[in-house]
mmCIF file of C-alpha atoms in Angstrom:
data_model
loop_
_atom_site.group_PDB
_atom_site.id
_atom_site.type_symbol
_atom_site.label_atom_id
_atom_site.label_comp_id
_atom_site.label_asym_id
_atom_site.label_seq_id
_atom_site.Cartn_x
_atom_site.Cartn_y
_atom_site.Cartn_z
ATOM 1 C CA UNK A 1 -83.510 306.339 186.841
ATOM 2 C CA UNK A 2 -86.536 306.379 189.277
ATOM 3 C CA UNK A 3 -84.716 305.485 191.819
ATOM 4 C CA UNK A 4 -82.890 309.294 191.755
ATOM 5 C CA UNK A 5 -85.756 310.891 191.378
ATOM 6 C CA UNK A 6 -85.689 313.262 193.854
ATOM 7 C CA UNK A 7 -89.216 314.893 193.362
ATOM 8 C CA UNK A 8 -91.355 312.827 195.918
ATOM 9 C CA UNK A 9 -94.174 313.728 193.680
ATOM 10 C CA UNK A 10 -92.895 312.077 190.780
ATOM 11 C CA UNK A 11 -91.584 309.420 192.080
ATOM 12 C CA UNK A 12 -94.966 308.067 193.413
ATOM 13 C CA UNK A 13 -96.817 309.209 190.495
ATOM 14 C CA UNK A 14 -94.490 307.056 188.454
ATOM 15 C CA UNK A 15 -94.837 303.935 190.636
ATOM 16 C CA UNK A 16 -98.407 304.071 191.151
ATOM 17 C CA UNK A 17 -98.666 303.732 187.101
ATOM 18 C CA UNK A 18 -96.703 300.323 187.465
ATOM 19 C CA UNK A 19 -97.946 297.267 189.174
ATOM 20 C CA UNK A 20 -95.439 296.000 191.065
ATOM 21 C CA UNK A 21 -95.434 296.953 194.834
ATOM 22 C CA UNK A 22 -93.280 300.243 195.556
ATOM 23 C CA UNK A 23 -90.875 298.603 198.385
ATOM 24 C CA UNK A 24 -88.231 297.851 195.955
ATOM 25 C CA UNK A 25 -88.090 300.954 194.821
ATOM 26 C CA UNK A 26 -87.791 302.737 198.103
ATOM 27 C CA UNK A 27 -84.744 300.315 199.215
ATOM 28 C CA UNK A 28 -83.229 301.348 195.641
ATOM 29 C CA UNK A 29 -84.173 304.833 196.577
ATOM 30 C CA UNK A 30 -82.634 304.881 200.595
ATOM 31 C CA UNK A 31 -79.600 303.091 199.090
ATOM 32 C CA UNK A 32 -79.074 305.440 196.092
ATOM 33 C CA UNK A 33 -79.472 308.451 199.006
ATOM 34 C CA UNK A 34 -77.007 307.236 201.287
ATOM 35 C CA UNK A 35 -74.147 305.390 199.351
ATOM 36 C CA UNK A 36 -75.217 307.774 195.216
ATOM 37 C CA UNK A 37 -73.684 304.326 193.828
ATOM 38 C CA UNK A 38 -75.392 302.631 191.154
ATOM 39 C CA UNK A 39 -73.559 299.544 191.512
ATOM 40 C CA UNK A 40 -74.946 299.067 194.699
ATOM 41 C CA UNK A 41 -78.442 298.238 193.683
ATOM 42 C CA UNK A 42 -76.216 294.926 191.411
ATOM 43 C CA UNK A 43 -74.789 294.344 194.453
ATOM 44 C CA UNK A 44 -77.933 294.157 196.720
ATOM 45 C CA UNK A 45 -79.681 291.351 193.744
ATOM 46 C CA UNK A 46 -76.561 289.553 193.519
ATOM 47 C CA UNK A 47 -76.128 289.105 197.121
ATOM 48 C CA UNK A 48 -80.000 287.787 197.092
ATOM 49 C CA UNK A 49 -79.344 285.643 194.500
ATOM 50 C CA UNK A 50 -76.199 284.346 196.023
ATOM 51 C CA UNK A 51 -77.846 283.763 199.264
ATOM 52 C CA UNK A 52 -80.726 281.789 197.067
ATOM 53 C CA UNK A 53 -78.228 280.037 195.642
ATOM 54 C CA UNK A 54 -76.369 278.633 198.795
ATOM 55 C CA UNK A 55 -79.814 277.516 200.109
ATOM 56 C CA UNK A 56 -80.188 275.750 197.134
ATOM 57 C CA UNK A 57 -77.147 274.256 196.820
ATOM 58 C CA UNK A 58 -77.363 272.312 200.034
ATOM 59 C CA UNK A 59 -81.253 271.171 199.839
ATOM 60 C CA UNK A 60 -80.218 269.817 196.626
ATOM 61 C CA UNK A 61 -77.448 267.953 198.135
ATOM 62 C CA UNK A 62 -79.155 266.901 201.010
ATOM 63 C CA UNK A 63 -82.343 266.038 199.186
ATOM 64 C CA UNK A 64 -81.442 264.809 195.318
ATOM 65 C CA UNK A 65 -78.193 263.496 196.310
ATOM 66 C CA UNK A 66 -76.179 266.088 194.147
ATOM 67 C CA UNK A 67 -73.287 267.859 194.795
ATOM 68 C CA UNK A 68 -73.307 271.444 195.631
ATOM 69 C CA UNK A 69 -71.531 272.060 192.102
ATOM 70 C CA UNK A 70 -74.642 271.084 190.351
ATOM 71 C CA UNK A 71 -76.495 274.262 191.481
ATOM 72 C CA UNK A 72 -73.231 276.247 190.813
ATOM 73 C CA UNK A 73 -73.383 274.905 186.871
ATOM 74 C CA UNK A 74 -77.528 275.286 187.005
ATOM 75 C CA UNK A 75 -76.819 279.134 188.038
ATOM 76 C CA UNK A 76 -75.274 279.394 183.912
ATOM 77 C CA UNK A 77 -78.619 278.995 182.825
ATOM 78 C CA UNK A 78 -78.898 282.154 180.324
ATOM 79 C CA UNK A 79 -82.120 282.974 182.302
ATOM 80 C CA UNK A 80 -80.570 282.841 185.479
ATOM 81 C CA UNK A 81 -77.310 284.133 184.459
ATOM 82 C CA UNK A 82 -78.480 287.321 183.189
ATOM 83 C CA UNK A 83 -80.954 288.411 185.492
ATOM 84 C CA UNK A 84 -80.047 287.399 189.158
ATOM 85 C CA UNK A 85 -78.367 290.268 189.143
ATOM 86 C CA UNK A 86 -80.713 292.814 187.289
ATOM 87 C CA UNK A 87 -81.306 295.361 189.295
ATOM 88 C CA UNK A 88 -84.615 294.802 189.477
ATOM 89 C CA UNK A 89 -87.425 292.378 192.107
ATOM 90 C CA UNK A 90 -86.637 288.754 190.323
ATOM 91 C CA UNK A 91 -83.404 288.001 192.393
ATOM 92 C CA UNK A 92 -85.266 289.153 195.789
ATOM 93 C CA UNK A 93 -88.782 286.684 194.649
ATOM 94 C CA UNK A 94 -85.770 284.582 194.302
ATOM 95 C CA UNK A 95 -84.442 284.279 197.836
ATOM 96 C CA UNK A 96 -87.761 284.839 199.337
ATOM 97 C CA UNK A 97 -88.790 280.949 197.789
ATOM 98 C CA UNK A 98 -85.474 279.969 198.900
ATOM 99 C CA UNK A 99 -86.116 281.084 202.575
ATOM 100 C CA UNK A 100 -89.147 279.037 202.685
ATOM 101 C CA UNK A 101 -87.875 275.936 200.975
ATOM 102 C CA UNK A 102 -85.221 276.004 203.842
ATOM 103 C CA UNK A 103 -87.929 276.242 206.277
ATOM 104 C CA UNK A 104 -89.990 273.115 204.790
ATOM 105 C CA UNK A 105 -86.982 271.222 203.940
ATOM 106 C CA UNK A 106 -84.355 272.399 206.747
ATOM 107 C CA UNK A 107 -84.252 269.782 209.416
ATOM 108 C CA UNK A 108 -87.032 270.941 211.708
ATOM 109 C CA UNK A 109 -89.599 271.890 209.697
ATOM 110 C CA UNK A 110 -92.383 273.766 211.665
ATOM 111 C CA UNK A 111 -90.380 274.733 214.394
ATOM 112 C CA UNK A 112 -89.684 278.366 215.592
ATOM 113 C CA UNK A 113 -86.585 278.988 213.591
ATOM 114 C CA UNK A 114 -88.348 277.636 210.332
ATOM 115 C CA UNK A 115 -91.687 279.632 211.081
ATOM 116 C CA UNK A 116 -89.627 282.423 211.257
ATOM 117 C CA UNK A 117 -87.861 281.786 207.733
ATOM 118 C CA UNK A 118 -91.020 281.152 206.630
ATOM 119 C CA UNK A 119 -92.848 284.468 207.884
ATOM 120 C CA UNK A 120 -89.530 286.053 206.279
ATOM 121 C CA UNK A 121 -90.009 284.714 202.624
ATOM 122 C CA UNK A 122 -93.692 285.356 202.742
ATOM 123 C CA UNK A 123 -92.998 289.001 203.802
ATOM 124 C CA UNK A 124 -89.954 289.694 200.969
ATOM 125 C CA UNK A 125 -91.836 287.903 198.052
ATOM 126 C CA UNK A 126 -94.835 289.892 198.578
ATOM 127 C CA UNK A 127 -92.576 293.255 199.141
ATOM 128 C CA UNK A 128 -91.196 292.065 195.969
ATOM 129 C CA UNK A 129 -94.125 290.882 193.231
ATOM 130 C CA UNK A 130 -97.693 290.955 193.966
ATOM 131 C CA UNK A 131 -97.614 287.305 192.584
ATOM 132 C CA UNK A 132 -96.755 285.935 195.623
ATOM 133 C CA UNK A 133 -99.798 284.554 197.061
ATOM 134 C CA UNK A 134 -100.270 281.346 195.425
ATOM 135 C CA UNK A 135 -96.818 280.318 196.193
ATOM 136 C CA UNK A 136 -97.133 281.028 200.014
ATOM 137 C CA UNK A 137 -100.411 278.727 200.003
ATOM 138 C CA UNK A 138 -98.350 276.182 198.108
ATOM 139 C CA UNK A 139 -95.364 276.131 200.475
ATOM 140 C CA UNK A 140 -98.071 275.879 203.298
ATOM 141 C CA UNK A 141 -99.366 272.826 202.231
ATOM 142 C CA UNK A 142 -95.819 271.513 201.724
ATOM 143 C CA UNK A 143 -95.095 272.727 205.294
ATOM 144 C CA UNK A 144 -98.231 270.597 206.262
ATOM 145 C CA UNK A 145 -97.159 267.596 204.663
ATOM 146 C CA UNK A 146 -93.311 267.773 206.203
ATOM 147 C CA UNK A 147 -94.512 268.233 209.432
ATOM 148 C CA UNK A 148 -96.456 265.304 210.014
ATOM 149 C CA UNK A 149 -96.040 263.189 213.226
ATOM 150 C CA UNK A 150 -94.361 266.162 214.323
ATOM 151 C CA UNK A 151 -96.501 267.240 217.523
ATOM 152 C CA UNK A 152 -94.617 270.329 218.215
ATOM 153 C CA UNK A 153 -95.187 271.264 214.503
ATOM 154 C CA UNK A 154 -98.421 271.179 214.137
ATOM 155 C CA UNK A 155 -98.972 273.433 217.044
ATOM 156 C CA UNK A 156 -96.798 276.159 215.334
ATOM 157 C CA UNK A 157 -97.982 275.316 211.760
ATOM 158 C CA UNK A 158 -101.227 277.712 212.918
ATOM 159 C CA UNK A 159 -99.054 280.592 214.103
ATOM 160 C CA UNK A 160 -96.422 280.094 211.318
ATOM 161 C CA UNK A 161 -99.503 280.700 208.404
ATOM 162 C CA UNK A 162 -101.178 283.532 210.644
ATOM 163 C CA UNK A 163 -98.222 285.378 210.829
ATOM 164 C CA UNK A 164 -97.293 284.524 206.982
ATOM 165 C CA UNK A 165 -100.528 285.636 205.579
ATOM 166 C CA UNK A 166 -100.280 288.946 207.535
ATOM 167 C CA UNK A 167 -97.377 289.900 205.938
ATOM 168 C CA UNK A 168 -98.920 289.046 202.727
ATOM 169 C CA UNK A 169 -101.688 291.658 203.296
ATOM 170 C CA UNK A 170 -99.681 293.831 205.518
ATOM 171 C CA UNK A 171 -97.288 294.079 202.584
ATOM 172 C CA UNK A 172 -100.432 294.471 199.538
ATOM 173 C CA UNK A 173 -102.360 297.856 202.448
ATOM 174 C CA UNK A 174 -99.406 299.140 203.456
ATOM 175 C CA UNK A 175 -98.564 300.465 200.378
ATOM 176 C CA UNK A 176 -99.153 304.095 199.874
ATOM 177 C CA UNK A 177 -100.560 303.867 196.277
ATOM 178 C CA UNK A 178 -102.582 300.068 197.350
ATOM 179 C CA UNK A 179 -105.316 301.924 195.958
ATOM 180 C CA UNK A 180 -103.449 302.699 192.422
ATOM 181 C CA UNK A 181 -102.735 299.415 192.091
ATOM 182 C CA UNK A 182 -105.789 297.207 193.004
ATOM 183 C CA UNK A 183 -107.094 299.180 189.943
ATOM 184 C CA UNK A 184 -103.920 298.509 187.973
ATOM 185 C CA UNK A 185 -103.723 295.215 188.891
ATOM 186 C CA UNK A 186 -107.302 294.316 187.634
ATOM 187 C CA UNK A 187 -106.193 294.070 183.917
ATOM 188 C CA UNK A 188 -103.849 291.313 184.881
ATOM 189 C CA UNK A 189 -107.106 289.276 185.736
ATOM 190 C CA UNK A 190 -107.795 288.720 181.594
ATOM 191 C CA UNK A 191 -105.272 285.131 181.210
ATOM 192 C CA UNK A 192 -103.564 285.520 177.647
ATOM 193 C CA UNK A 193 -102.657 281.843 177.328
ATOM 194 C CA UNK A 194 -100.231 282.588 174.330
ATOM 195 C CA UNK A 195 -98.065 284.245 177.547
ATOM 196 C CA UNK A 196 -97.988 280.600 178.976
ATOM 197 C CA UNK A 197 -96.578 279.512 175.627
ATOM 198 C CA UNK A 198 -93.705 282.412 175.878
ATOM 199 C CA UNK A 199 -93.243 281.757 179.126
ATOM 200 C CA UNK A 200 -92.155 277.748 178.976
ATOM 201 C CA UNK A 201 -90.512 278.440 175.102
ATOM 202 C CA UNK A 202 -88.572 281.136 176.469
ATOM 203 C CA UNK A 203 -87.303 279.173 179.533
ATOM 204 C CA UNK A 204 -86.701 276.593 178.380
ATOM 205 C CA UNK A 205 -84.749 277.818 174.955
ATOM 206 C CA UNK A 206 -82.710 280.377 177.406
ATOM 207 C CA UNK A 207 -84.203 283.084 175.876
ATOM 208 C CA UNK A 208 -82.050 282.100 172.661
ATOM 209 C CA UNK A 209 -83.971 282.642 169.231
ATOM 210 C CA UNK A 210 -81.992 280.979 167.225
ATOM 211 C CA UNK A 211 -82.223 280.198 163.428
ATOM 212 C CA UNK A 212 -83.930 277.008 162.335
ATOM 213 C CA UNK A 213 -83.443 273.627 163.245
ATOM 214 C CA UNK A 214 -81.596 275.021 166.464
ATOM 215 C CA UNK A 215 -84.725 275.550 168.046
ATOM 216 C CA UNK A 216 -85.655 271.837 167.608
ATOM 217 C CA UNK A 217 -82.762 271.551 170.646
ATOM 218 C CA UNK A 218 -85.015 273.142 173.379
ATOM 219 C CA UNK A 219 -87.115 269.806 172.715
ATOM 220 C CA UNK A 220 -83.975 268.269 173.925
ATOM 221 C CA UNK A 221 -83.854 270.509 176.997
ATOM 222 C CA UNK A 222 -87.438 269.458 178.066
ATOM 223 C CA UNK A 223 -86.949 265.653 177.163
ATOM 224 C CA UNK A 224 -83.622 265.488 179.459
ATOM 225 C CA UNK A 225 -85.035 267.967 182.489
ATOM 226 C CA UNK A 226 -87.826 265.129 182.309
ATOM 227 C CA UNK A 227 -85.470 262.726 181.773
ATOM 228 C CA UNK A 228 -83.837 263.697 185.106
ATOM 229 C CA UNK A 229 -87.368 264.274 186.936
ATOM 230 C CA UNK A 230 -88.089 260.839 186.062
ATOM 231 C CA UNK A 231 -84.919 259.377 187.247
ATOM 232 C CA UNK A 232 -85.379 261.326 191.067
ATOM 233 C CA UNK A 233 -88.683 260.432 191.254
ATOM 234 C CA UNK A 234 -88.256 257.052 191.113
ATOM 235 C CA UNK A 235 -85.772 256.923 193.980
ATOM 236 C CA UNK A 236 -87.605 257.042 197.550
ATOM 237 C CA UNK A 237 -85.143 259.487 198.868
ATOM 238 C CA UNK A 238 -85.142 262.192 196.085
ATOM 239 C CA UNK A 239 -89.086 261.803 195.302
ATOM 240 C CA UNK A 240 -90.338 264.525 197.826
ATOM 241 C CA UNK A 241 -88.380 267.326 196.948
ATOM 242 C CA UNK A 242 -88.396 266.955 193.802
ATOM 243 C CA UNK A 243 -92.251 266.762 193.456
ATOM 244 C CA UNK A 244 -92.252 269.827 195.188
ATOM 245 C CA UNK A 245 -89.732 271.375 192.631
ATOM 246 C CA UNK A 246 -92.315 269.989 189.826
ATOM 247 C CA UNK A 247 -95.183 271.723 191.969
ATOM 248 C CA UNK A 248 -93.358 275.714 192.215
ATOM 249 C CA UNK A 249 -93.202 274.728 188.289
ATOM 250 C CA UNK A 250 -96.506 274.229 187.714
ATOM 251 C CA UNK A 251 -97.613 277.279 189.902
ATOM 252 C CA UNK A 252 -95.992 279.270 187.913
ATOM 253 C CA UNK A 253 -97.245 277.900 184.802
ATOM 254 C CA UNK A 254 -100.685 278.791 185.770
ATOM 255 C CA UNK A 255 -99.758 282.007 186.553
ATOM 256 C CA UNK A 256 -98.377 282.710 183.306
ATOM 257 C CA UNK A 257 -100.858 283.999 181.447
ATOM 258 C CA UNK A 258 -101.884 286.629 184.313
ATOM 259 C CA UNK A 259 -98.951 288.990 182.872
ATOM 260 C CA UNK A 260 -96.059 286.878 184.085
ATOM 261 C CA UNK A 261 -94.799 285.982 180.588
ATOM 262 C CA UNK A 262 -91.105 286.202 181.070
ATOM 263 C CA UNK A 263 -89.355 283.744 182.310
ATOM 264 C CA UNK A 264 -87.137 286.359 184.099
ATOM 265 C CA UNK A 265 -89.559 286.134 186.772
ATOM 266 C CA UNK A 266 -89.097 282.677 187.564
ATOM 267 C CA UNK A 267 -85.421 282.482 188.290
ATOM 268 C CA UNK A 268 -86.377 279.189 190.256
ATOM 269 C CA UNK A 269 -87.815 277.293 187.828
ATOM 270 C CA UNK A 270 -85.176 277.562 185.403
ATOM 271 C CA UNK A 271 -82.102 276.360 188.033
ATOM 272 C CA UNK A 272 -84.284 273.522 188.856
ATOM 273 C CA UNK A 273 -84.744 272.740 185.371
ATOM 274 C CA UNK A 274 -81.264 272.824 184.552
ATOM 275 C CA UNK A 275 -80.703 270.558 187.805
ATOM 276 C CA UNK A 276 -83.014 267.990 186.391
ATOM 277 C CA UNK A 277 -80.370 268.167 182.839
ATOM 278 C CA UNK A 278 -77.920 267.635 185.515
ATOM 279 C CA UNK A 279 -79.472 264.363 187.143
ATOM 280 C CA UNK A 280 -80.415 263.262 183.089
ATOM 281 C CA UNK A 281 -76.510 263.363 183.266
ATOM 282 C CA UNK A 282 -75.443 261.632 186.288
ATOM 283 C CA UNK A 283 -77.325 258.582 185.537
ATOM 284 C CA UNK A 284 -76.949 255.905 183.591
ATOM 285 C CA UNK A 285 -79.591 255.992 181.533
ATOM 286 C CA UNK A 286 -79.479 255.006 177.551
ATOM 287 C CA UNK A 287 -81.013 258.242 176.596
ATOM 288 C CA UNK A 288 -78.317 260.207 178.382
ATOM 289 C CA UNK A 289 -77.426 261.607 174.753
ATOM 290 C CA UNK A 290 -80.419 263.816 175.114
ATOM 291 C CA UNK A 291 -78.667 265.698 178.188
ATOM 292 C CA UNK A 292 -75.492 266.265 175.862
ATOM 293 C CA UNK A 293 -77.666 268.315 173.534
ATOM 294 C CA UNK A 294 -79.431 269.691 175.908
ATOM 295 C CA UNK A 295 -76.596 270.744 177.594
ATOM 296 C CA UNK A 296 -75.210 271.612 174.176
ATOM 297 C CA UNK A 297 -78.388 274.417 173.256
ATOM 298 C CA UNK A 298 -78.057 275.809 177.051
ATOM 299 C CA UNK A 299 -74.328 276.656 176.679
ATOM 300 C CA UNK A 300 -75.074 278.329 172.589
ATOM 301 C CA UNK A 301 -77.579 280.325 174.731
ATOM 302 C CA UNK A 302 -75.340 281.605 177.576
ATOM 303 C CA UNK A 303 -72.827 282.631 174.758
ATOM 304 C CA UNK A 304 -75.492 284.587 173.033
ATOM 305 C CA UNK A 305 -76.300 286.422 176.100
ATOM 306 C CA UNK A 306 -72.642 286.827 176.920
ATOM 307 C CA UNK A 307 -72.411 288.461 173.653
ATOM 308 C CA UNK A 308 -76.031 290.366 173.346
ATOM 309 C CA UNK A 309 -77.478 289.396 170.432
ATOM 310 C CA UNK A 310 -79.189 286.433 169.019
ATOM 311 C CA UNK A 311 -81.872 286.096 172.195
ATOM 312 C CA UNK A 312 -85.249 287.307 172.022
ATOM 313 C CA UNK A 313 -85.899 290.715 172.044
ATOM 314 C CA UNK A 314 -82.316 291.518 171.378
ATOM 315 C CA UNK A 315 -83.294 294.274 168.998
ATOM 316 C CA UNK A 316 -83.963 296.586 172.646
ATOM 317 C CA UNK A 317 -80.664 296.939 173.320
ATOM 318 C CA UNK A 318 -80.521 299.203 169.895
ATOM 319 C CA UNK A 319 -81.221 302.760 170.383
ATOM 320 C CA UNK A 320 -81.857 304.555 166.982
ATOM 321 C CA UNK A 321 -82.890 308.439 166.312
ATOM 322 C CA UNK A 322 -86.278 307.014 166.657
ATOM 323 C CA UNK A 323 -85.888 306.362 170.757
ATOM 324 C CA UNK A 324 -84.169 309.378 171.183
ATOM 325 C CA UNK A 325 -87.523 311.180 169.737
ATOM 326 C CA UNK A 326 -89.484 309.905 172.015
ATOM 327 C CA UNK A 327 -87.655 311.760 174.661
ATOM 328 C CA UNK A 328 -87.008 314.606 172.999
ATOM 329 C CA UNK A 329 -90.749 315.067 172.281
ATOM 330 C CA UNK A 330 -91.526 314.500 176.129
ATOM 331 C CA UNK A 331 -92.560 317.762 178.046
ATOM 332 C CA UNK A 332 -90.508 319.175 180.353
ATOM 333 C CA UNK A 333 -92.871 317.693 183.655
ATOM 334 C CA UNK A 334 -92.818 314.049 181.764
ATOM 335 C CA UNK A 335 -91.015 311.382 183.843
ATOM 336 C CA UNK A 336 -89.195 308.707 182.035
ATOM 337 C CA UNK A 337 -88.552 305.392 183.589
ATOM 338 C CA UNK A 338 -85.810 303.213 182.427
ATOM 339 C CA UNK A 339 -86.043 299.800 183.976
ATOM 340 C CA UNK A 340 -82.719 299.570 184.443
ATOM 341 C CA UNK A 341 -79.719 301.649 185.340
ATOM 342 C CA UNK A 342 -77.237 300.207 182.444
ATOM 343 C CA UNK A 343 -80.247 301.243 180.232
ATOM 344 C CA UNK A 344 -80.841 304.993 181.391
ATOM 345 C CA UNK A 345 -77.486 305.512 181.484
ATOM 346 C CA UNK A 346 -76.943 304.122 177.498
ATOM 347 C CA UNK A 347 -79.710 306.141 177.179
ATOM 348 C CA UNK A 348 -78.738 309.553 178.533
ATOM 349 C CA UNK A 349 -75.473 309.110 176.347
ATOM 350 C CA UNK A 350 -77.200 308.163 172.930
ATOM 351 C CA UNK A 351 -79.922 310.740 173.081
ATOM 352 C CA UNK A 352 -78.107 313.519 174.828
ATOM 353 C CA UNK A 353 -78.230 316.727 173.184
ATOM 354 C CA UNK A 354 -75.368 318.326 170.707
#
């Protein structure tokens, strides 16, 4: 994998070639150098997406009325489930929105503590995805809006965004190849709006691609989730936050067409989505039925993804004598990047020489 690749050389030639920002890489790299386990760079997402998780838990419980198992059964969304822990930048993008939720929705929003979670997030979601901008400017506003008649807020709310934008460009310059990739990163400027359509079928399905009329249930998905949005917005105490769920959702549904067409890279979205199943539930309403099916496709799709097949794309995870030419045709200086360790590693053993 790239993150063993030992040639300095190499390993920045291959990065620069990839727009995403090279600070992932370098803590797989540092880890890989001081501990040479692989399961260590799991371990580092999984931890991120616990710690996500646990922020989560208790907003939602504090905010939507729910109880903390709610985000626990959200976290088996086949989305979710499968990549919070792929070693890859999701789960980190993950906790970074989850360290600045706590800050606008902890108890003292705008004070030191949370302009320091804030500045935090900023800093890890841009070390993480170059996507991060219009999310910080989002959770600003929300930061805004939380901190009114709040004197001593307001005074930090100008430090809090100084020092939060600074990281963002901090992060973007100090970037040895920031150069590569403000040239790579102007392709992802064209909006593909079929990516948008990928991006909310995919989510909201779980990935699954399932034979017709089971597809007709991710219908029943996005009637309950609105189902369940409806029902918390209605009540005075739940309306805020989850508006401001609905608003991360709708970020990233403009951004989808700018490259981010998998819903991998929303790991956010996808619990809150499930949460809003989980609210269609708890009520009373007459059209709870729709929550049961919903509920219903979401578990089909976890046990596809439990078993591998049956979700889209599944074909990947095949490796024929086709793949293995590809390498074998490489030349000797060529660089191959797997994007993820399970992968090189099925790799290495599939194609590896007689």
């Amino acid at each position: 994998g790239l993150a063993g690749e030992r040639d300095s050389g190499r390993f920045w030639a291959a990065l620069a070639g990839d727009v995403h920002p090279p600070w992932v890489a370098l803590l797989d790299r540092a880890v890989l150098a001081s501990a040479g386990a692989r399961w260590l760079l799991n371990l580092t997402r999984v931890l991120a997406s616990a710690g996500a998780l646990w922020i989560a838990a208790n907003l939602v419980r504090r905010h939507l009325g729910l109880a903390r198992v709610y985000v626990c059964i959200a976290a088996l969304h086949p989305v979710v489930f499968m990549y919070a822990g792929a070693a890859r930048w999701y789960p980190f993008l993950f906790l970074a929105h989850a360290l600045r939720a706590l800050s606008i929705w902890g108890p003292a929003p705008g004070r030191a503590r949370s302009g320091a979670l804030f500045a935090t997030g900023s800093a890890l979601g841009m070390a993480a995805s170059y996507v991060e901008p219009p999310f910080v400017l989002l959770d600003l506003v929300w930061l805004h809006l939380r901190s009114a008649g709040q004197p001593h807020a307001r005074r930090n709310l100008g430090w809090i965004a100084l020092l939060s934008l600074a990281a963002l460009v901090g992060s973007r310059f100090a970037s040895p190849i920031a150069a590569a990739h403000a040239s790579v990163a102007y392709g992802q400027f064209h909006p593909v709006l079929s990516q948008m359509v990928t991006w909310l079928v995919l989510g909201v399905a779980g990935e699954a691609a399932l034979p017709f009329p089971f597809p007709l249930l991710g219908l029943a998905v996005a009637a309950a989730a609105a189902l369940g949005f409806a029902t918390l917005v209605r009540k005075p105490g739940s309306r805020p936050y989850a508006l401001f769920l609905a608003s991360n959702a709708l970020v990233w549904l403009c951004v989808a067409p700018f490259g981010i067409w998998h819903p991998r890279y929303s790991l956010e979205v996808w619990l809150a989505l499930t949460l809003m199943v989980g609210a269609a539930l708890a009520g009373r309403s007459r059209w709870r039925v729709l929550a049961w099916l919903a509920s219903a496709q979401l578990l089909m799709a976890l046990a596809l993804t439990l078993l591998g097949r049956g979700f889209y794309k599944a074909d990947l995870n095949r490796l024929d004598s086709a793949s293995c030419s590809v390498l074998r045709d490489a030349g000797a200086q060529d660089l191959v990047v797997a994007p993820y360790p399970g992968l090189a590693e099925l790799v290495a053993r599939t194609c590896a020489p007689p």
